[in-house]
Coordinates of C-alpha atoms and ligand atoms in Angstrom, one line a residue:
M1 CA 184.0 87.6 135.2
S2 CA 187.4 85.7 134.9
L3 CA 188.3 83.2 132.4
Q4 CA 187.7 79.9 133.9
V5 CA 190.7 77.8 132.7
G6 CA 191.6 74.1 133.1
V7 CA 195.2 72.9 132.7
I8 CA 196.3 69.4 131.4
G9 CA 199.8 68.4 132.1
T10 CA 201.4 69.7 135.0
G11 CA 205.2 69.2 134.3
M12 CA 207.9 72.0 133.8
I13 CA 205.8 74.2 131.6
G14 CA 202.4 73.2 132.9
Q15 CA 203.7 74.4 136.4
D16 CA 205.2 77.6 134.9
H17 CA 202.0 78.4 133.0
I18 CA 200.0 77.8 136.3
R19 CA 202.3 80.3 138.0
R20 CA 201.6 82.9 135.4
L21 CA 197.8 82.3 135.3
T22 CA 197.7 82.5 139.0
Q23 CA 200.4 85.0 140.0
V24 CA 201.2 87.2 136.9
L25 CA 197.9 87.8 134.9
S26 CA 194.7 89.1 136.0
G27 CA 191.4 88.4 134.6
V28 CA 192.0 84.5 134.7
E29 CA 191.4 81.6 137.2
V30 CA 192.9 78.1 137.3
V31 CA 189.8 76.1 138.1
A32 CA 190.7 72.5 137.2
V33 CA 194.1 70.6 136.5
S34 CA 194.7 67.1 135.2
D35 CA 197.8 65.0 134.8
I36 CA 198.2 61.3 134.2
D37 CA 200.4 61.7 137.3
R38 CA 197.6 62.5 139.7
D39 CA 199.8 63.1 142.4
R40 CA 201.8 65.7 140.7
A41 CA 198.7 67.4 139.6
G42 CA 197.3 67.4 143.2
R43 CA 200.8 68.7 144.5
V44 CA 200.7 72.0 142.1
A45 CA 197.1 72.6 141.8
P46 CA 195.8 76.2 142.8
H47 CA 193.9 75.6 146.2
S48 CA 190.6 76.1 144.7
A49 CA 191.1 73.9 141.5
E50 CA 189.6 70.7 141.0
V51 CA 191.8 67.9 140.0
F52 CA 190.3 65.6 137.5
D53 CA 191.6 62.0 136.8
A54 CA 191.1 62.1 133.1
A55 CA 191.9 65.0 130.6
Q56 CA 188.7 64.4 128.8
A57 CA 186.4 64.8 132.0
L58 CA 188.1 68.4 132.5
I59 CA 187.6 69.3 128.9
R60 CA 183.9 68.5 129.3
S61 CA 183.4 69.9 132.7
D62 CA 180.9 72.9 132.8
K63 CA 183.2 74.8 135.2
V64 CA 186.0 74.9 132.5
Q65 CA 185.4 77.7 129.7
A66 CA 188.8 77.2 127.9
V67 CA 191.8 74.8 128.0
V68 CA 195.5 74.7 128.4
I69 CA 197.3 71.8 127.1
C70 CA 200.7 71.2 128.5
S71 CA 200.9 67.2 128.3
W72 CA 203.8 65.5 126.1
G73 CA 203.3 66.0 122.2
P74 CA 201.8 62.8 121.4
A75 CA 198.8 63.5 123.7
H76 CA 198.0 66.5 122.0
E77 CA 195.9 65.3 119.2
E78 CA 193.2 63.5 121.4
Q79 CA 193.0 66.5 123.8
L80 CA 192.9 68.8 121.0
L81 CA 190.0 66.9 119.0
D82 CA 187.9 66.8 122.5
C83 CA 188.2 70.7 123.1
I84 CA 187.0 71.3 119.7
A85 CA 184.1 68.8 120.1
A86 CA 183.3 70.7 123.3
G87 CA 183.5 73.9 121.3
K88 CA 186.1 75.3 124.0
P89 CA 189.0 77.7 122.9
V90 CA 192.3 75.8 123.6
F91 CA 195.9 76.8 124.1
C92 CA 198.2 73.9 123.0
E93 CA 201.8 73.8 123.9
K94 CA 204.0 73.0 120.8
P95 CA 204.5 70.6 119.0
M96 CA 200.8 70.9 118.2
V97 CA 200.8 67.1 117.2
T98 CA 203.4 64.6 116.1
S99 CA 202.0 63.5 112.7
E100 CA 200.7 65.0 109.4
A101 CA 197.7 62.9 109.8
A102 CA 196.9 64.1 113.1
A103 CA 197.5 67.7 112.1
L104 CA 195.1 67.3 109.1
K105 CA 192.3 65.7 111.7
V106 CA 192.7 68.8 114.0
M107 CA 192.3 71.3 111.1
E108 CA 189.1 69.4 109.6
A109 CA 187.8 69.2 113.1
E110 CA 188.2 73.0 113.6
T111 CA 187.2 73.8 110.1
A112 CA 183.8 71.7 110.6
F113 CA 183.2 73.7 113.8
G114 CA 183.5 76.8 111.7
R115 CA 185.6 79.2 114.1
R116 CA 189.0 79.2 115.3
L117 CA 189.5 77.5 118.6
V118 CA 193.2 76.5 118.6
Q119 CA 196.2 78.6 119.5
V120 CA 199.5 76.8 119.2
G121 CA 202.4 77.7 121.9
F122 CA 204.8 79.6 119.6
M123 CA 205.7 82.0 122.1
R124 CA 208.5 83.6 120.0
R125 CA 206.1 85.5 117.9
F126 CA 205.3 87.3 121.0
D127 CA 208.7 88.3 122.3
A128 CA 209.3 92.0 121.9
D129 CA 212.7 91.4 120.1
Y130 CA 211.2 89.2 117.6
R131 CA 208.3 91.5 117.0
R132 CA 210.9 94.5 116.3
L133 CA 212.8 92.5 113.9
K134 CA 209.7 91.4 112.1
A135 CA 208.8 95.2 112.0
V136 CA 212.0 96.2 110.4
I137 CA 211.9 93.2 107.8
D138 CA 208.3 94.1 106.9
G139 CA 209.0 97.9 106.9
G140 CA 211.1 97.0 103.7
S141 CA 214.1 99.6 104.3
L142 CA 216.6 96.6 103.9
G143 CA 214.9 95.1 100.8
A144 CA 213.9 91.4 100.5
P145 CA 215.4 88.9 103.1
L146 CA 217.8 86.6 101.6
M147 CA 219.2 84.4 104.3
Y148 CA 218.2 84.0 108.2
Y149 CA 220.5 82.3 110.7
S150 CA 218.9 81.0 113.7
K151 CA 220.9 79.6 116.4
H152 CA 218.8 77.6 119.0
R153 CA 221.1 76.4 121.8
N154 CA 219.9 74.5 124.8
A155 CA 222.3 74.2 128.1
S156 CA 220.9 70.6 128.5
V157 CA 217.7 68.6 128.0
P158 CA 216.0 66.1 130.2
E159 CA 217.6 62.9 129.9
G160 CA 215.6 59.8 129.1
L161 CA 212.5 62.1 128.3
Y162 CA 214.3 64.0 125.4
T163 CA 214.7 61.5 122.8
S164 CA 216.8 61.2 119.6
D165 CA 214.2 62.5 117.2
M166 CA 213.3 65.6 119.3
P167 CA 216.1 68.0 118.1
L168 CA 213.9 67.6 114.8
N169 CA 210.3 67.2 115.9
D170 CA 210.3 69.1 119.4
T171 CA 213.0 71.9 119.2
L172 CA 213.2 72.7 115.5
V173 CA 209.4 73.5 115.3
H174 CA 210.0 77.0 116.9
D175 CA 212.6 77.8 114.3
A176 CA 210.5 76.6 111.5
D177 CA 207.4 78.7 112.7
V178 CA 209.4 81.7 113.4
S179 CA 211.0 81.6 110.0
R180 CA 207.7 81.4 108.3
W181 CA 206.5 84.2 110.5
L182 CA 209.4 86.5 110.2
L183 CA 210.0 86.2 106.5
S184 CA 206.2 85.9 105.6
D185 CA 207.1 82.9 103.5
E186 CA 206.5 79.2 103.7
I187 CA 208.9 76.3 103.8
A188 CA 209.4 74.3 100.7
G189 CA 211.9 71.8 101.7
V190 CA 214.5 70.8 104.1
E191 CA 218.2 69.5 104.3
V192 CA 219.9 68.2 107.5
R193 CA 223.6 67.8 108.1
V194 CA 225.0 66.3 111.3
P195 CA 228.4 67.5 112.1
R196 CA 230.8 65.9 114.6
R197 CA 228.8 64.8 117.6
S198 CA 229.1 66.4 120.9
S199 CA 230.3 64.0 123.5
R200 CA 228.0 65.6 125.8
G201 CA 224.9 64.5 123.8
N202 CA 224.8 60.7 124.6
E203 CA 222.8 59.0 122.0
L204 CA 221.3 61.9 120.6
R205 CA 222.6 63.6 117.3
D206 CA 223.6 67.0 118.6
P207 CA 224.4 69.4 117.3
T208 CA 222.2 69.4 114.1
L209 CA 222.3 71.8 111.1
V210 CA 219.1 72.4 109.3
L211 CA 218.6 74.3 106.1
L212 CA 215.0 75.5 105.5
H213 CA 214.4 76.3 101.8
M214 CA 211.6 79.0 101.7
A215 CA 209.3 79.3 98.8
S216 CA 210.8 82.5 97.9
G217 CA 214.3 81.0 97.5
A218 CA 215.5 82.5 100.9
I219 CA 217.3 80.1 102.9
V220 CA 217.3 79.6 106.7
D221 CA 220.4 78.0 108.4
V222 CA 219.5 76.7 111.9
E223 CA 221.8 75.4 114.5
I224 CA 220.1 73.1 117.0
S225 CA 222.4 72.4 119.8
V226 CA 220.8 70.7 122.9
N227 CA 223.6 70.0 125.3
I228 CA 225.9 73.1 125.0
A229 CA 226.3 73.5 128.6
Y230 CA 226.9 77.2 128.8
G231 CA 223.2 78.5 128.9
Y232 CA 220.0 78.9 126.6
D233 CA 221.3 80.9 123.7
I234 CA 218.6 82.1 121.1
R235 CA 220.1 84.2 118.2
G236 CA 218.6 85.4 114.8
E237 CA 219.9 87.4 112.1
V238 CA 218.2 88.1 108.7
S239 CA 220.6 89.0 105.9
C240 CA 218.7 91.2 103.3
E241 CA 219.5 93.0 100.0
Q242 CA 220.5 96.2 101.6
G243 CA 221.5 95.2 105.1
V244 CA 221.1 92.9 108.2
A245 CA 218.9 93.0 111.1
A246 CA 219.4 90.9 114.3
L247 CA 217.8 90.1 117.7
P248 CA 220.1 91.5 120.5
N249 CA 221.6 88.9 122.7
R250 CA 219.5 89.3 125.9
P251 CA 218.8 89.2 128.8
A252 CA 222.5 89.8 129.2
T253 CA 223.2 90.8 132.9
V254 CA 226.6 92.3 133.2
V255 CA 228.6 90.7 136.1
S256 CA 231.9 92.1 137.4
D257 CA 233.8 90.1 139.8
Q258 CA 237.3 88.8 140.6
Y259 CA 237.5 86.7 137.2
G260 CA 236.5 89.9 135.1
I261 CA 233.5 91.2 133.3
R262 CA 231.1 88.8 131.6
Q263 CA 227.5 88.7 130.3
E264 CA 225.2 86.3 132.0
I265 CA 222.9 84.4 129.7
P266 CA 219.5 82.8 130.8
G267 CA 219.4 79.2 132.0
D268 CA 216.6 77.9 130.0
W269 CA 213.5 78.8 127.9
R270 CA 211.5 79.9 131.2
E271 CA 214.0 82.7 131.7
R272 CA 214.8 83.8 128.3
F273 CA 211.0 83.9 127.0
I274 CA 209.4 84.9 130.5
E275 CA 207.8 88.2 129.0
A276 CA 206.8 86.5 125.6
Y277 CA 204.8 83.6 127.5
D278 CA 203.2 86.2 129.7
Q279 CA 202.1 88.4 126.4
E280 CA 201.2 85.0 124.7
F281 CA 198.6 84.2 127.3
R282 CA 197.3 87.8 127.7
E283 CA 196.5 87.6 124.1
W284 CA 195.2 84.1 124.1
M285 CA 192.8 85.2 127.1
V286 CA 191.3 87.9 125.1
A287 CA 190.4 85.5 122.3
A288 CA 189.4 82.9 124.3
G289 CA 187.1 85.3 126.2
Q290 CA 185.4 86.0 122.9
G291 CA 185.0 82.1 122.3
T292 CA 187.8 82.0 119.7
A293 CA 191.6 82.0 118.9
A294 CA 194.2 84.2 117.6
G295 CA 197.8 83.9 117.0
P296 CA 199.7 80.9 115.7
S297 CA 197.0 78.5 114.5
A298 CA 196.4 75.0 113.7
W299 CA 197.6 75.8 110.0
D300 CA 200.9 76.9 111.6
G301 CA 201.1 73.9 113.8
Y302 CA 200.5 71.8 110.6
A303 CA 203.4 73.6 108.8
A304 CA 205.8 73.0 111.6
T305 CA 204.8 69.2 111.9
L306 CA 205.5 68.8 108.1
T307 CA 208.7 70.4 108.4
A308 CA 209.5 68.4 111.2
D309 CA 208.6 65.2 109.2
A310 CA 210.7 66.4 106.3
A311 CA 213.7 67.1 108.4
L312 CA 213.5 63.4 109.9
R313 CA 213.2 62.1 106.3
A314 CA 216.4 64.3 105.4
V315 CA 218.5 63.3 108.2
A316 CA 217.8 59.4 107.1
S317 CA 218.3 60.2 103.2
G318 CA 220.8 63.0 103.3
A319 CA 218.9 64.6 100.6
F320 CA 216.7 67.7 100.1
E321 CA 213.2 66.6 101.2
P322 CA 210.1 68.6 100.1
V323 CA 207.5 70.0 102.3
K324 CA 204.1 69.6 100.6
M325 CA 201.2 71.3 102.1
I326 CA 197.5 71.2 101.2
A327 CA 195.6 74.3 100.1
K328 CA 195.2 76.5 102.9
P329 CA 191.5 76.2 104.4
G330 CA 189.7 79.4 104.3
L331 CA 189.3 79.6 108.1
Y332 CA 193.1 80.3 108.4
D333 CA 193.0 83.3 106.2
L334 CA 190.2 85.0 107.9
P335 CA 191.3 88.0 110.1
T336 CA 190.4 87.4 113.7
A337 CA 188.1 89.8 115.5
V338 CA 190.2 89.9 118.6
A339 CA 192.1 93.2 119.4
A340 CA 195.7 92.5 120.8
A341 CA 195.9 92.9 124.4
Ligands
NAD1 P1 207.1 67.2 131.3 O1 207.6 66.1 131.2 O2 207.8 68.2 132.3 O3 205.6 67.5 131.7 C1 204.6 66.9 130.9 C2 203.5 66.5 131.9 O4 202.6 66.1 131.2 C3 203.8 65.4 132.8 O5 203.7 65.8 134.2 C4 203.2 64.2 132.2 O6 202.7 63.2 133.4 C5 201.9 65.0 131.7 N1 201.2 64.0 130.6 C6 201.7 63.3 129.6 N2 200.9 62.8 128.9 C7 199.5 63.1 129.6 C8 198.3 62.8 129.2 N3 197.8 62.2 128.4 N4 197.3 63.7 130.0 C9 197.6 64.4 131.0 N5 198.9 64.7 131.3 C10 199.8 64.0 130.5 O7 207.2 68.2 130.0 P2 207.4 69.8 129.7 O8 208.7 70.2 129.4 O9 206.4 70.6 130.4 O10 206.7 69.7 128.1 C11 205.1 69.5 127.9 C12 204.9 70.1 126.6 O11 205.3 71.6 126.5 C13 205.6 69.6 125.4 O12 204.8 69.3 124.2 C14 206.9 70.4 125.1 O13 207.2 70.2 123.7 C15 206.2 71.7 125.3 N6 207.3 72.7 125.9 C16 207.1 73.8 125.1 C17 208.0 74.9 125.6 C18 208.0 76.3 125.0 O14 209.1 76.8 125.1 N7 206.8 76.6 124.2 C19 209.0 74.7 126.5 C20 209.0 73.4 127.2 C21 208.2 72.5 126.8
ISE2 C1 211.4 72.9 124.7 O1 210.3 72.0 124.6 C2 211.0 74.1 124.2 O2 210.0 74.2 123.6 C3 212.1 75.3 124.2 O3 211.4 76.4 123.7 C4 213.0 74.6 123.4 O4 214.2 75.6 123.3 C5 213.6 73.4 123.6 O5 214.6 72.9 122.9 C6 212.5 72.5 123.6 O6 213.0 71.0 124.3

């Protein structure tokens, strides 16, 4: 039987995930949707899906086996806690939550439940290029990683909805997570520098330069640009003791026309990471079908939240701000019994 899924939040990424769950992937059915904008939920709901007024009612519904949360970050905490209370596997878009206290509550609830239920939407871990890069680093032929350069460039962000703290607490979380994963390391502290502001950025701090100091001593240098106009450009290069390894710049369609030869790059995250999101959901569905979760965990969501908090403190203080994590609950060290799809 197909996995019966309810989707909360039917905006940009909610609609894209509904498309992949209904048109790309098999073995899954979207049986319920909910959004505080009920009209929008009704417009985008698959034909046979029920539209719920309240997220909590969707989560508790007997017809919903597993939940996909695509609402705004501040709404995630309550929705995650409701999913855990109902014992239902949940895929939650990043940021998992927007405060340390909320992250601790989610981990406490999941730990008390006794089994992983939460997967956080850090899709870069499912991207084939990032996975190849990690395999090279883990293989050890280049020696220890010393520095990682992460370029995170958005052509634009939604005006009004994307607010001044979001480069650090919404966008940076991807670079923070992928740095921990790629380098098999933890973030010990953060510095932030704000260079000359782009005149295209309105009131936003844009661009931003972030230094993530890893526990090993490695340093990650992150460029966050959120209004760079020319496209969605994600780059990464790891500098190691005996060589460097980098992501290819892709997809890069080569266009030849009367102006010459140029490489086209993606417009936004939907295009750049399309296969990564598909694979992220394939692996989520396998785990959710077994009543659990794999991939990026609430612990990883917690680490990203602490990093965002430290980055916001660092931009205000201009100083190094430490990231202090609690001892890792045993639940997040257990191997998951799920075979990768
Ligand atoms: P959006 O504004 O386009 O859509 C969010 C939707 O959630 C809206 O329709 C809104 O009405 C609804 N919503 C808000 N609060 C709600 C609540 N309490 N209950 C039910 N519905 C609620 O935003 P978006 O770009 O789709 O982003 C949604 C989430 O996905 C954010 O957390 C964002 O950071 C994340 N996101 C992740 C990626 C990624 O690459 N993984 C990309 C884009 C967005
Ligand atoms: C967006 O919410 C995402 O998660 C994208 O992956 C990221 O690149 C973008 O900056 C965010 O706004």
